[in-house]
Coordinates of C-alpha atoms in Angstrom, one line a residue:
M24 CA 23.1 9.7 -41.8
K25 CA 20.5 10.4 -39.1
A26 CA 21.7 11.9 -35.8
H27 CA 21.0 8.8 -33.8
G28 CA 22.9 6.7 -36.4
K29 CA 25.9 9.0 -36.1
L30 CA 25.7 8.7 -32.3
S31 CA 25.5 4.9 -32.4
L32 CA 28.6 4.8 -34.7
L33 CA 30.5 7.1 -32.4
V34 CA 29.6 4.9 -29.4
V35 CA 30.8 1.8 -31.3
L36 CA 34.1 3.5 -32.4
F37 CA 34.7 4.8 -28.9
S38 CA 34.1 1.3 -27.4
M39 CA 36.5 -0.2 -30.0
G40 CA 39.1 2.3 -29.1
M41 CA 38.7 1.6 -25.4
S42 CA 38.9 -2.1 -25.9
A43 CA 42.1 -1.8 -27.9
Q44 CA 43.6 0.5 -25.2
D45 CA 42.7 -2.0 -22.5
T46 CA 44.9 -4.6 -24.2
I47 CA 48.1 -2.8 -23.1
M48 CA 48.6 -2.5 -19.3
P49 CA 51.5 -1.4 -17.1
L50 CA 53.4 -4.1 -15.2
W51 CA 54.0 -2.1 -12.0
P52 CA 51.2 -0.6 -10.0
K53 CA 53.4 1.7 -7.9
T54 CA 57.1 2.4 -8.4
I55 CA 59.1 0.7 -11.0
P56 CA 61.9 -1.2 -9.2
N57 CA 65.5 0.0 -9.6
Q58 CA 64.5 2.9 -11.7
V59 CA 64.3 6.7 -11.2
E60 CA 62.4 9.4 -13.2
S61 CA 64.6 10.8 -15.9
L62 CA 64.4 12.7 -19.1
E63 CA 65.0 9.6 -21.1
K64 CA 62.4 8.7 -23.7
E65 CA 61.4 5.4 -25.1
V66 CA 62.4 5.0 -28.8
V67 CA 60.2 3.2 -31.3
E68 CA 61.5 2.9 -34.8
Y69 CA 61.7 0.6 -37.8
T70 CA 64.7 -1.3 -38.9
K71 CA 65.7 -1.5 -42.6
D72 CA 63.8 -4.8 -42.7
G73 CA 60.6 -3.1 -41.4
I74 CA 60.7 -4.6 -37.9
I75 CA 59.4 -2.5 -35.0
W76 CA 62.5 -1.9 -32.8
I77 CA 62.0 -0.6 -29.3
T78 CA 64.8 0.7 -27.2
N79 CA 65.2 2.6 -23.9
V80 CA 62.0 1.1 -22.4
Q81 CA 60.9 3.3 -19.5
K82 CA 57.5 1.8 -18.6
P83 CA 57.3 -2.0 -19.0
T84 CA 53.9 -3.3 -20.2
L85 CA 51.9 -6.3 -21.2
E86 CA 50.2 -6.3 -24.6
V87 CA 47.4 -8.9 -24.6
Y88 CA 46.1 -10.8 -27.6
L89 CA 43.2 -13.1 -26.8
P90 CA 41.6 -15.6 -29.1
A91 CA 37.8 -15.6 -29.6
K92 CA 36.2 -17.1 -26.5
R93 CA 34.7 -20.0 -28.4
N94 CA 38.2 -20.9 -29.8
A95 CA 40.1 -20.5 -26.6
N96 CA 41.7 -23.7 -25.2
G97 CA 42.7 -22.2 -21.8
K98 CA 46.4 -22.0 -22.6
A99 CA 48.4 -18.7 -22.5
V100 CA 52.0 -17.9 -23.5
V101 CA 53.8 -14.9 -22.1
I102 CA 56.3 -13.8 -24.9
F103 CA 59.7 -12.2 -24.5
P104 CA 61.0 -10.7 -27.8
G105 CA 64.7 -10.7 -28.4
G106 CA 67.2 -8.0 -29.2
G107 CA 70.4 -8.6 -27.3
Y108 CA 69.1 -6.9 -24.1
H109 CA 69.7 -3.7 -26.1
G110 CA 66.4 -3.5 -27.9
L111 CA 63.2 -5.4 -28.6
A112 CA 62.2 -6.9 -32.0
Y113 CA 58.7 -6.1 -30.8
D114 CA 56.5 -7.3 -33.7
W115 CA 58.9 -9.8 -35.3
E116 CA 59.3 -11.8 -32.1
G117 CA 56.4 -10.5 -30.1
T118 CA 53.1 -9.4 -31.5
E119 CA 53.3 -11.5 -34.6
I120 CA 53.9 -14.6 -32.5
A121 CA 50.9 -13.7 -30.3
K122 CA 48.7 -13.5 -33.3
A123 CA 49.9 -16.9 -34.5
L124 CA 49.1 -18.4 -31.2
N125 CA 45.6 -16.9 -31.3
V126 CA 44.9 -19.0 -34.4
K127 CA 45.3 -22.1 -32.3
G128 CA 43.1 -20.8 -29.4
I129 CA 46.1 -19.8 -27.3
A130 CA 46.3 -16.4 -25.6
G131 CA 49.5 -14.5 -26.5
I132 CA 50.8 -11.9 -24.1
V133 CA 53.8 -9.8 -25.2
V134 CA 56.1 -8.3 -22.5
K135 CA 57.8 -5.0 -23.2
Y136 CA 60.5 -5.4 -20.6
R137 CA 63.2 -3.0 -19.5
L138 CA 66.7 -3.1 -21.0
P139 CA 69.7 -3.0 -18.6
W140 CA 71.7 -0.3 -20.3
S141 CA 69.1 2.4 -19.7
K142 CA 70.6 5.3 -17.6
S143 CA 67.3 5.6 -15.7
I144 CA 68.0 2.2 -14.1
T145 CA 70.2 3.1 -11.1
K146 CA 71.1 -0.2 -9.6
G147 CA 70.9 -4.0 -10.1
K148 CA 70.8 -3.6 -13.9
N149 CA 71.3 -7.4 -14.4
M150 CA 68.2 -8.1 -12.3
V151 CA 65.8 -5.7 -14.0
P152 CA 64.7 -7.9 -16.9
L153 CA 64.0 -10.8 -14.4
Q154 CA 62.0 -8.4 -12.2
D155 CA 59.8 -7.5 -15.1
A156 CA 59.5 -11.2 -16.2
Q157 CA 58.4 -12.4 -12.7
R158 CA 55.9 -9.6 -12.4
A159 CA 54.6 -10.3 -15.9
I160 CA 53.7 -13.9 -15.3
R161 CA 52.2 -13.1 -11.9
L162 CA 50.0 -10.4 -13.5
V163 CA 48.8 -12.8 -16.2
K164 CA 48.0 -15.4 -13.5
S165 CA 46.0 -12.8 -11.6
K166 CA 43.9 -12.1 -14.8
A167 CA 43.3 -15.8 -15.7
A168 CA 39.6 -15.7 -15.0
D169 CA 39.1 -12.4 -16.8
W170 CA 41.0 -13.6 -19.8
N171 CA 39.5 -17.1 -20.0
I172 CA 42.8 -18.7 -19.2
S173 CA 43.4 -21.9 -17.1
E174 CA 45.6 -21.1 -14.1
N175 CA 47.8 -24.2 -14.7
K176 CA 48.3 -23.6 -18.4
I177 CA 50.3 -20.4 -18.4
G178 CA 53.7 -20.8 -20.1
I179 CA 56.5 -18.6 -21.4
M180 CA 58.3 -18.2 -24.7
G181 CA 61.4 -16.3 -25.6
F182 CA 63.6 -15.6 -28.7
S183 CA 67.3 -15.1 -28.5
A184 CA 68.0 -12.7 -25.5
G185 CA 64.3 -13.1 -24.8
G186 CA 65.0 -16.8 -24.6
H187 CA 67.6 -16.0 -22.0
L188 CA 65.1 -14.0 -20.0
A189 CA 62.5 -16.8 -20.3
S190 CA 65.1 -19.4 -19.2
S191 CA 66.1 -17.1 -16.3
L192 CA 62.4 -17.0 -15.2
G193 CA 62.1 -20.8 -15.6
T194 CA 65.1 -21.4 -13.3
H195 CA 64.9 -18.4 -11.0
Y196 CA 61.1 -18.1 -10.6
S197 CA 61.3 -18.4 -6.8
D198 CA 64.1 -16.0 -6.2
I199 CA 63.1 -12.7 -4.5
V200 CA 64.3 -10.0 -6.9
Y201 CA 62.0 -7.2 -5.9
Q202 CA 59.9 -6.0 -3.0
K203 CA 56.2 -6.9 -2.9
Q204 CA 53.9 -4.2 -4.3
D205 CA 50.5 -5.8 -4.0
E206 CA 48.7 -9.2 -3.5
I207 CA 49.6 -10.2 -7.1
D208 CA 53.2 -10.6 -5.9
D209 CA 52.1 -13.4 -3.6
L210 CA 51.4 -15.6 -6.7
S211 CA 54.0 -18.1 -7.9
A212 CA 56.2 -16.9 -10.8
R213 CA 56.7 -20.4 -12.0
P214 CA 55.7 -21.0 -15.6
D215 CA 53.9 -24.2 -16.5
F216 CA 56.0 -24.7 -19.6
M217 CA 58.8 -23.0 -21.6
A218 CA 59.4 -22.6 -25.3
L219 CA 62.9 -21.3 -26.1
I220 CA 63.7 -20.3 -29.7
Y221 CA 67.3 -19.9 -30.6
P222 CA 67.9 -18.8 -27.0
V223 CA 70.9 -17.4 -25.3
I224 CA 71.3 -19.7 -22.2
T225 CA 74.8 -19.2 -20.9
L226 CA 76.8 -16.0 -20.2
G227 CA 80.0 -18.1 -20.1
V228 CA 82.6 -18.1 -22.9
P229 CA 82.9 -19.3 -25.6
S230 CA 79.3 -20.1 -26.2
T231 CA 77.6 -17.0 -25.0
H232 CA 76.2 -14.2 -27.2
T233 CA 78.6 -11.4 -26.5
G234 CA 76.2 -8.6 -27.1
S235 CA 73.6 -10.0 -24.6
R236 CA 76.3 -10.6 -22.0
V237 CA 77.7 -7.1 -22.2
S238 CA 74.3 -5.5 -22.1
L239 CA 73.2 -7.6 -19.1
V240 CA 76.3 -7.8 -16.9
G241 CA 78.8 -5.3 -18.4
E242 CA 82.3 -5.7 -19.8
D243 CA 83.9 -7.0 -16.6
P244 CA 81.3 -9.0 -14.7
T245 CA 82.1 -11.1 -11.6
D246 CA 82.1 -14.8 -11.7
E247 CA 79.1 -14.8 -9.5
E248 CA 77.1 -12.6 -11.9
V249 CA 78.0 -14.8 -14.8
D250 CA 77.2 -18.0 -13.0
Y251 CA 73.9 -16.8 -11.7
L252 CA 72.6 -16.0 -15.2
S253 CA 74.1 -19.0 -16.9
N254 CA 70.9 -20.8 -16.7
Q255 CA 72.0 -24.3 -17.5
K256 CA 73.6 -24.3 -14.1
H257 CA 70.3 -23.8 -12.3
V258 CA 68.0 -26.5 -13.7
D259 CA 66.4 -28.7 -11.2
G260 CA 63.6 -31.2 -11.0
E261 CA 61.0 -28.4 -10.7
T262 CA 62.1 -26.6 -13.9
P263 CA 59.1 -26.5 -16.3
P264 CA 58.8 -28.8 -19.3
T265 CA 60.7 -27.2 -22.1
F266 CA 60.5 -27.0 -25.9
L267 CA 63.8 -26.0 -27.6
L268 CA 64.5 -25.0 -31.2
H269 CA 67.7 -23.8 -32.9
A270 CA 69.6 -23.8 -36.2
M271 CA 73.1 -25.4 -36.4
D272 CA 74.4 -22.5 -38.5
D273 CA 73.4 -19.8 -36.1
E274 CA 76.4 -17.5 -36.0
A275 CA 75.0 -15.1 -33.5
V276 CA 73.9 -17.4 -30.7
P277 CA 75.8 -20.8 -30.9
V278 CA 73.6 -23.9 -31.0
E279 CA 75.5 -25.1 -28.0
N280 CA 73.3 -22.8 -25.9
T281 CA 70.4 -25.0 -26.7
T282 CA 72.2 -28.4 -26.5
M283 CA 73.8 -27.6 -23.1
F284 CA 70.4 -26.6 -21.7
F285 CA 68.9 -29.8 -23.1
D286 CA 71.6 -31.8 -21.3
A287 CA 70.9 -30.0 -18.1
L288 CA 67.2 -30.7 -18.4
R289 CA 67.7 -34.3 -19.3
A290 CA 70.0 -34.8 -16.3
Q291 CA 67.2 -33.6 -14.0
K292 CA 64.5 -35.7 -15.9
V293 CA 62.6 -32.6 -17.0
P294 CA 60.3 -33.4 -19.9
T295 CA 62.0 -31.8 -22.9
T296 CA 61.7 -31.7 -26.7
M297 CA 64.5 -30.3 -28.8
H298 CA 64.5 -29.6 -32.6
I299 CA 67.8 -28.7 -34.3
Y300 CA 67.6 -27.6 -37.9
P301 CA 70.8 -27.7 -40.1
T302 CA 70.2 -24.3 -41.5
G303 CA 68.2 -21.2 -40.7
G304 CA 70.6 -18.8 -39.1
H305 CA 69.5 -16.5 -36.3
G306 CA 66.4 -14.3 -35.7
F307 CA 64.1 -16.1 -38.1
S308 CA 60.9 -15.7 -36.1
L309 CA 58.1 -17.6 -37.9
A310 CA 60.4 -18.3 -40.9
L311 CA 57.4 -18.1 -43.2
H312 CA 59.7 -17.6 -46.3
D313 CA 62.0 -20.5 -45.4
E314 CA 60.8 -23.8 -47.0
K315 CA 62.6 -25.9 -44.4
L316 CA 61.7 -23.9 -41.3
K317 CA 58.3 -22.4 -42.1
N318 CA 56.4 -25.1 -40.3
W319 CA 58.4 -25.1 -37.0
I320 CA 55.6 -23.6 -35.1
D321 CA 53.4 -26.6 -35.9
L322 CA 55.9 -28.6 -33.9
L323 CA 55.3 -26.3 -31.0
F324 CA 51.6 -26.6 -31.3
D325 CA 51.8 -30.4 -31.3
W326 CA 54.0 -30.3 -28.2
L327 CA 51.6 -28.0 -26.4
D328 CA 48.7 -30.4 -27.3
N329 CA 50.5 -33.3 -25.7
L330 CA 51.6 -31.6 -22.5
D331 CA 50.4 -33.4 -19.4

């Protein structure tokens, strides 16, 4: 290869590397709320099923997947992977979902949010995920023009405990949970829509997911802490339109989480679609190997196409 050819190839490879790096960005421009510097390290490993499992998140980020510009329809979904507020099933309920959205022209943006049990979080552990969620959607809104996204078509999606975080954002978007760091924090944190997939909704017994509850509010929470993050209690007429999906035989997160949220949304006349499958269990993600469930995401795409 001639010298100028090698140089051109290096420039291309360097540019590709820079572009890839630019798809991951920190949430916080200054200090990370409620957190101190520590010797703790983020842990990234694989489960026995080959899922990327992240624990001990120290620096929350956005990972951005954009469709080709000619395919983009202006919609974006901010995605919160599940993991019981103890870890994040980062590809299974995060990056793989973003890629599936891209196929339909939708931007998929995965949030690597902090987990309350980390020792570097010194106070307000139960508020830390919501801090990251509010900041995430504000940051996406601030980048709408750069990312070819419509400002009024930015929604959220969460799986399991990530569904709890998404529903927390959808019901507590106007609550002040951190101090302003820049002009981005002047933007509304209200999502334009929500998709909640086998979500944890309540922290109340008997329907809660015990692992998520303990990770988020501890073994002996106050009634106030439980009520604040039992999100069916905070639905109002401004709660965003919502898509709900669950399986009846979910033994980890009882299906009552979804049905009680549907009832609360219906009572407030919030446009809502709910799909309950008889089987499927918990944590099925795209369910590509389940003949009954594998097309569930098409129901989501149809719903998104018909949003006002």
